[in-house]
């Protein structure tokens, strides 16, 4: 999504050497979100890997059976 | 290397197509994740998690990688460059982040599908995992929307590297 190419005057705007305001605002937002993520990790025990939701061992084991269904048996 | 106009258009068309497709695939994934979370019919819930694995492997993941690849080609093949303008750089970082999180989620999605295939998944079984899938896909959708906004509005601002490159090219154009 990089069309059309920049015009010759794009870089000659006032305050050319400064970081644009939208970049600073975005940086603050990202910083706040990262901080919230770190806090959430600490509160939840410090582990945020994809495997934390899945207990170790047999994924399809009996521990996940929420009723009397046997593995592979269709429910009515 | 700057691409010829026809090649540039082709690369841009490919990039827009796969990027919009990625966004749509994530919307479908999110819809299934919500259906799996709040659904009361056990068969529909299981079907949702089984479908999510297929969508991930055959739509979300290929489209994400294609979007990243075509985006890099489109930016490097035009005067925009990849590191010269803040909006291009920020969008690139957003896509890298979204793709990395997606790759980390592939395994849990597969595990969830296996559990759905082998058990009834009724009630609140694996509730934390089901909520996590909704949160991650919802967050991914927001990141993709942010990238789309950047691509459309193209907010001004050159990076330090971009300003240096511009200064280097000026004498060459003047002579």
mmCIF file of C-alpha atoms in Angstrom:
data_model
loop_
_atom_site.group_PDB
_atom_site.id
_atom_site.type_symbol
_atom_site.label_atom_id
_atom_site.label_comp_id
_atom_site.label_asym_id
_atom_site.label_seq_id
_atom_site.Cartn_x
_atom_site.Cartn_y
_atom_site.Cartn_z
ATOM 1 C CA UNK A 1 0.000 0.000 0.000
ATOM 2 C CA UNK A 2 2.806 2.375 -0.858
ATOM 3 C CA UNK A 3 1.328 4.192 -3.816
ATOM 4 C CA UNK A 4 1.650 6.954 -4.988
ATOM 5 C CA UNK A 5 5.342 7.706 -4.479
ATOM 6 C CA UNK A 6 6.344 10.676 -2.307
ATOM 7 C CA UNK A 7 6.389 14.091 -3.926
ATOM 8 C CA UNK A 8 9.547 16.150 -4.103
ATOM 9 C CA UNK A 9 8.243 18.492 -1.445
ATOM 10 C CA UNK A 10 7.378 15.832 1.109
ATOM 11 C CA UNK A 11 10.594 16.179 3.029
ATOM 12 C CA UNK A 12 10.789 19.948 2.941
ATOM 13 C CA UNK A 13 7.928 20.567 5.338
ATOM 14 C CA UNK A 14 8.487 22.900 8.301
ATOM 15 C CA UNK A 15 10.241 21.287 11.237
ATOM 16 C CA UNK A 16 11.879 18.802 8.913
ATOM 17 C CA UNK A 17 14.482 17.678 11.421
ATOM 18 C CA UNK A 18 12.010 16.930 14.196
ATOM 19 C CA UNK A 19 10.174 13.677 14.872
ATOM 20 C CA UNK A 20 6.509 14.151 13.846
ATOM 21 C CA UNK A 21 3.952 14.527 16.609
ATOM 22 C CA UNK A 22 1.965 11.473 15.486
ATOM 23 C CA UNK A 23 5.062 9.286 15.913
ATOM 24 C CA UNK A 24 5.544 10.596 19.475
ATOM 25 C CA UNK A 25 1.866 10.012 20.318
ATOM 26 C CA UNK A 26 2.052 6.507 18.857
ATOM 27 C CA UNK A 27 5.211 5.828 20.862
ATOM 28 C CA UNK A 28 3.434 6.852 24.076
ATOM 29 C CA UNK A 29 0.435 4.628 23.248
ATOM 30 C CA UNK A 30 2.687 1.642 22.486
ATOM 31 C CA UNK A 31 4.639 2.283 25.704
ATOM 32 C CA UNK A 32 1.435 2.335 27.769
ATOM 33 C CA UNK A 33 0.197 -0.874 26.100
ATOM 34 C CA UNK A 34 3.527 -2.609 26.762
ATOM 35 C CA UNK A 35 3.381 -1.483 30.384
ATOM 36 C CA UNK A 36 -0.146 -2.869 30.722
ATOM 37 C CA UNK A 37 0.983 -6.152 29.129
ATOM 38 C CA UNK A 38 3.895 -6.431 31.585
ATOM 39 C CA UNK A 39 1.560 -5.699 34.522
ATOM 40 C CA UNK A 40 -0.902 -8.319 33.241
ATOM 41 C CA UNK A 41 1.937 -10.839 32.977
ATOM 42 C CA UNK A 42 3.084 -10.115 36.530
ATOM 43 C CA UNK A 43 -0.449 -10.359 37.893
ATOM 44 C CA UNK A 44 -1.068 -13.651 36.056
ATOM 45 C CA UNK A 45 2.098 -15.228 37.397
ATOM 46 C CA UNK A 46 4.770 -14.036 34.986
ATOM 47 C CA UNK A 47 4.126 -16.537 32.207
ATOM 48 C CA UNK A 48 2.635 -15.371 28.902
ATOM 49 C CA UNK A 49 3.713 -18.078 26.495
ATOM 50 C CA UNK A 50 1.222 -19.662 24.111
ATOM 51 C CA UNK A 51 1.479 -22.908 26.047
ATOM 52 C CA UNK A 52 0.415 -21.465 29.366
ATOM 53 C CA UNK A 53 -3.228 -22.101 28.567
ATOM 54 C CA UNK A 54 -2.585 -25.741 27.860
ATOM 55 C CA UNK A 55 -1.624 -28.045 30.723
ATOM 56 C CA UNK A 56 1.286 -30.384 30.060
ATOM 57 C CA UNK A 57 0.662 -33.965 29.033
ATOM 58 C CA UNK A 58 -1.936 -35.407 26.757
ATOM 59 C CA UNK A 59 -3.842 -32.548 25.158
ATOM 60 C CA UNK A 60 -6.815 -34.666 24.326
ATOM 61 C CA UNK A 61 -6.776 -36.436 27.644
ATOM 62 C CA UNK A 62 -9.531 -37.238 30.041
ATOM 63 C CA UNK A 63 -8.938 -34.035 32.020
ATOM 64 C CA UNK A 64 -10.640 -32.021 29.273
ATOM 65 C CA UNK A 65 -13.724 -34.143 29.171
ATOM 66 C CA UNK A 66 -16.404 -31.937 30.601
ATOM 67 C CA UNK A 67 -19.020 -34.650 30.590
ATOM 68 C CA UNK A 68 -19.197 -38.364 30.089
ATOM 69 C CA UNK A 69 -18.272 -38.278 26.402
ATOM 70 C CA UNK A 70 -15.559 -40.659 25.284
ATOM 71 C CA UNK A 71 -12.881 -39.366 22.894
ATOM 72 C CA UNK A 72 -14.072 -39.581 19.322
ATOM 73 C CA UNK A 73 -17.674 -40.202 20.293
ATOM 74 C CA UNK A 74 -20.143 -37.782 18.754
ATOM 75 C CA UNK A 75 -22.653 -36.123 21.016
ATOM 76 C CA UNK A 76 -26.310 -36.203 19.999
ATOM 77 C CA UNK B 1 16.113 -0.539 -7.057
ATOM 78 C CA UNK B 2 13.059 1.345 -8.317
ATOM 79 C CA UNK B 3 10.572 -0.853 -10.180
ATOM 80 C CA UNK B 4 9.086 0.034 -13.551
ATOM 81 C CA UNK B 5 5.562 1.538 -13.288
ATOM 82 C CA UNK B 6 3.763 -1.586 -14.537
ATOM 83 C CA UNK B 7 5.675 -3.861 -12.177
ATOM 84 C CA UNK B 8 5.088 -1.410 -9.328
ATOM 85 C CA UNK B 9 1.344 -1.460 -9.983
ATOM 86 C CA UNK B 10 1.354 -5.241 -10.075
ATOM 87 C CA UNK B 11 3.243 -5.455 -6.772
ATOM 88 C CA UNK B 12 0.904 -2.900 -5.198
ATOM 89 C CA UNK B 13 -2.182 -4.766 -6.417
ATOM 90 C CA UNK B 14 -0.833 -8.012 -4.972
ATOM 91 C CA UNK B 15 -0.024 -6.304 -1.669
ATOM 92 C CA UNK B 16 -3.453 -4.677 -1.322
ATOM 93 C CA UNK B 17 -5.211 -7.919 -2.259
ATOM 94 C CA UNK B 18 -3.440 -10.155 0.237
ATOM 95 C CA UNK B 19 -3.520 -7.494 2.976
ATOM 96 C CA UNK B 20 -7.279 -7.001 2.685
ATOM 97 C CA UNK B 21 -7.664 -10.779 2.500
ATOM 98 C CA UNK B 22 -5.646 -11.140 5.712
ATOM 99 C CA UNK B 23 -7.882 -8.633 7.461
ATOM 100 C CA UNK B 24 -11.004 -10.468 6.287
ATOM 101 C CA UNK B 25 -9.591 -13.834 7.360
ATOM 102 C CA UNK B 26 -8.876 -12.455 10.850
ATOM 103 C CA UNK B 27 -12.469 -11.154 11.046
ATOM 104 C CA UNK B 28 -13.712 -14.685 10.234
ATOM 105 C CA UNK B 29 -11.333 -16.160 12.807
ATOM 106 C CA UNK B 30 -12.550 -13.704 15.446
ATOM 107 C CA UNK B 31 -16.184 -14.545 14.653
ATOM 108 C CA UNK B 32 -15.440 -18.248 15.157
ATOM 109 C CA UNK B 33 -13.474 -17.549 18.345
ATOM 110 C CA UNK B 34 -16.438 -15.619 19.772
ATOM 111 C CA UNK B 35 -18.817 -18.387 18.656
ATOM 112 C CA UNK B 36 -16.580 -20.913 20.422
ATOM 113 C CA UNK B 37 -16.504 -18.829 23.570
ATOM 114 C CA UNK B 38 -20.181 -17.989 23.968
ATOM 115 C CA UNK B 39 -21.764 -20.851 22.011
ATOM 116 C CA UNK B 40 -24.042 -23.145 23.973
ATOM 117 C CA UNK B 41 -24.417 -25.916 21.430
ATOM 118 C CA UNK B 42 -21.491 -28.313 21.919
ATOM 119 C CA UNK B 43 -21.378 -29.424 18.288
ATOM 120 C CA UNK B 44 -21.206 -25.840 16.994
ATOM 121 C CA UNK B 45 -18.484 -24.978 19.497
ATOM 122 C CA UNK B 46 -16.418 -27.956 18.392
ATOM 123 C CA UNK B 47 -17.010 -27.107 14.735
ATOM 124 C CA UNK B 48 -15.857 -23.533 15.371
ATOM 125 C CA UNK B 49 -12.498 -24.630 16.816
ATOM 126 C CA UNK B 50 -11.963 -27.182 14.060
ATOM 127 C CA UNK B 51 -12.700 -24.504 11.428
ATOM 128 C CA UNK B 52 -10.333 -22.061 13.124
ATOM 129 C CA UNK B 53 -7.406 -24.393 12.556
ATOM 130 C CA UNK B 54 -8.240 -24.690 8.840
ATOM 131 C CA UNK B 55 -8.646 -20.918 8.501
ATOM 132 C CA UNK B 56 -5.315 -20.376 10.241
ATOM 133 C CA UNK B 57 -3.363 -22.756 8.014
ATOM 134 C CA UNK B 58 -5.046 -22.018 4.699
ATOM 135 C CA UNK B 59 -6.001 -18.334 4.954
ATOM 136 C CA UNK B 60 -4.620 -16.305 7.868
ATOM 137 C CA UNK B 61 -1.041 -17.580 7.875
ATOM 138 C CA UNK B 62 -0.400 -17.619 4.089
ATOM 139 C CA UNK B 63 -2.020 -14.218 3.668
ATOM 140 C CA UNK B 64 0.028 -12.774 6.550
ATOM 141 C CA UNK B 65 3.302 -14.004 5.067
ATOM 142 C CA UNK B 66 2.255 -12.850 1.586
ATOM 143 C CA UNK B 67 1.329 -9.412 2.932
ATOM 144 C CA UNK B 68 4.701 -9.077 4.643
ATOM 145 C CA UNK B 69 6.586 -10.184 1.536
ATOM 146 C CA UNK B 70 4.668 -8.043 -0.963
ATOM 147 C CA UNK B 71 4.848 -5.055 1.393
ATOM 148 C CA UNK B 72 8.622 -5.261 1.603
ATOM 149 C CA UNK B 73 8.879 -5.642 -2.198
ATOM 150 C CA UNK B 74 6.493 -2.733 -2.832
ATOM 151 C CA UNK B 75 8.300 -0.392 -0.461
ATOM 152 C CA UNK B 76 11.834 -1.261 -1.547
ATOM 153 C CA UNK B 77 10.833 -1.051 -5.206
ATOM 154 C CA UNK B 78 9.530 2.497 -4.931
ATOM 155 C CA UNK B 79 10.835 5.867 -3.786
ATOM 156 C CA UNK B 80 9.114 5.335 -0.434
ATOM 157 C CA UNK B 81 11.713 2.833 0.731
ATOM 158 C CA UNK B 82 11.326 0.690 3.845
ATOM 159 C CA UNK B 83 13.122 2.874 6.399
ATOM 160 C CA UNK B 84 12.789 6.375 4.936
ATOM 161 C CA UNK B 85 9.308 7.371 6.077
ATOM 162 C CA UNK B 86 7.911 6.892 9.554
ATOM 163 C CA UNK B 87 4.553 5.589 8.320
ATOM 164 C CA UNK B 88 6.185 2.860 6.223
ATOM 165 C CA UNK B 89 8.528 1.872 9.065
ATOM 166 C CA UNK B 90 5.753 1.846 11.693
ATOM 167 C CA UNK B 91 3.480 -0.178 9.402
ATOM 168 C CA UNK B 92 6.303 -2.642 8.751
ATOM 169 C CA UNK B 93 6.896 -3.055 12.510
ATOM 170 C CA UNK B 94 3.147 -3.552 13.110
ATOM 171 C CA UNK B 95 3.000 -6.293 10.467
ATOM 172 C CA UNK B 96 6.139 -7.972 11.850
ATOM 173 C CA UNK B 97 4.599 -7.906 15.334
ATOM 174 C CA UNK B 98 1.238 -9.267 14.139
ATOM 175 C CA UNK B 99 2.924 -12.050 12.151
ATOM 176 C CA UNK B 100 5.130 -13.020 15.111
ATOM 177 C CA UNK B 101 2.130 -13.246 17.464
ATOM 178 C CA UNK B 102 0.263 -15.254 14.824
ATOM 179 C CA UNK B 103 3.138 -17.746 14.524
ATOM 180 C CA UNK B 104 3.141 -18.134 18.315
ATOM 181 C CA UNK B 105 -0.611 -18.797 18.271
ATOM 182 C CA UNK B 106 -0.499 -21.545 15.622
ATOM 183 C CA UNK B 107 0.376 -24.265 18.122
ATOM 184 C CA UNK B 108 -2.336 -23.403 20.681
ATOM 185 C CA UNK B 109 -4.901 -23.150 17.880
ATOM 186 C CA UNK B 110 -3.914 -26.639 16.691
ATOM 187 C CA UNK B 111 -4.070 -27.980 20.248
ATOM 188 C CA UNK B 112 -7.496 -26.467 20.713
ATOM 189 C CA UNK B 113 -8.685 -28.087 17.461
ATOM 190 C CA UNK B 114 -7.352 -31.478 18.609
ATOM 191 C CA UNK B 115 -9.157 -31.130 21.923
ATOM 192 C CA UNK B 116 -12.347 -30.161 20.058
ATOM 193 C CA UNK B 117 -11.969 -33.208 17.805
ATOM 194 C CA UNK B 118 -11.473 -35.618 20.691
ATOM 195 C CA UNK B 119 -13.762 -34.286 23.419
ATOM 196 C CA UNK B 120 -17.173 -32.677 23.726
ATOM 197 C CA UNK B 121 -15.791 -29.299 24.892
ATOM 198 C CA UNK B 122 -19.054 -28.561 26.616
ATOM 199 C CA UNK B 123 -19.442 -25.925 29.301
ATOM 200 C CA UNK B 124 -16.374 -23.930 30.325
ATOM 201 C CA UNK B 125 -13.671 -26.432 29.420
ATOM 202 C CA UNK B 126 -10.393 -24.645 28.561
ATOM 203 C CA UNK B 127 -12.080 -21.312 29.265
ATOM 204 C CA UNK B 128 -8.825 -19.360 29.603
ATOM 205 C CA UNK B 129 -7.616 -20.663 26.258
ATOM 206 C CA UNK B 130 -10.898 -19.749 24.572
ATOM 207 C CA UNK B 131 -10.770 -16.213 25.952
ATOM 208 C CA UNK B 132 -7.141 -15.930 24.860
ATOM 209 C CA UNK B 133 -8.051 -16.760 21.252
ATOM 210 C CA UNK B 134 -10.666 -13.990 21.235
ATOM 211 C CA UNK B 135 -8.269 -11.453 22.765
ATOM 212 C CA UNK B 136 -5.397 -12.294 20.409
ATOM 213 C CA UNK B 137 -7.533 -12.257 17.264
ATOM 214 C CA UNK B 138 -9.257 -9.031 18.364
ATOM 215 C CA UNK B 139 -5.895 -7.418 19.073
ATOM 216 C CA UNK B 140 -4.583 -8.633 15.737
ATOM 217 C CA UNK B 141 -7.557 -7.073 13.989
ATOM 218 C CA UNK B 142 -6.843 -3.709 15.659
ATOM 219 C CA UNK B 143 -3.193 -3.880 14.584
ATOM 220 C CA UNK B 144 -4.214 -4.618 10.986
ATOM 221 C CA UNK B 145 -6.709 -1.744 11.033
ATOM 222 C CA UNK B 146 -3.972 0.588 12.301
ATOM 223 C CA UNK B 147 -1.702 -0.562 9.472
ATOM 224 C CA UNK B 148 -4.503 0.082 6.964
ATOM 225 C CA UNK B 149 -5.052 3.610 8.310
ATOM 226 C CA UNK B 150 -1.328 4.331 7.989
ATOM 227 C CA UNK B 151 -1.307 3.033 4.415
ATOM 228 C CA UNK B 152 -4.266 5.187 3.393
ATOM 229 C CA UNK B 153 -3.423 8.448 5.192
ATOM 230 C CA UNK B 154 0.377 8.238 4.831
ATOM 231 C CA UNK B 155 1.162 10.747 7.614
ATOM 232 C CA UNK B 156 4.165 12.927 6.935
ATOM 233 C CA UNK B 157 7.590 12.572 8.415
ATOM 234 C CA UNK B 158 10.938 11.237 7.289
ATOM 235 C CA UNK B 159 13.202 9.176 9.503
ATOM 236 C CA UNK B 160 16.778 10.315 10.170
ATOM 237 C CA UNK B 161 17.898 7.778 7.550
ATOM 238 C CA UNK B 162 15.320 9.116 5.102
ATOM 239 C CA UNK B 163 16.469 12.712 5.604
ATOM 240 C CA UNK B 164 20.088 11.709 5.084
ATOM 241 C CA UNK B 165 19.208 9.834 1.897
ATOM 242 C CA UNK B 166 17.226 12.829 0.673
ATOM 243 C CA UNK B 167 20.181 15.128 1.302
ATOM 244 C CA UNK B 168 22.483 12.749 -0.560
ATOM 245 C CA UNK B 169 20.185 12.687 -3.574
ATOM 246 C CA UNK B 170 19.732 16.455 -3.804
ATOM 247 C CA UNK B 171 23.198 17.282 -5.231
ATOM 248 C CA UNK B 172 22.784 14.428 -7.686
ATOM 249 C CA UNK B 173 19.487 15.865 -8.924
ATOM 250 C CA UNK B 174 20.898 19.418 -9.016
ATOM 251 C CA UNK B 175 23.894 18.490 -11.166
#
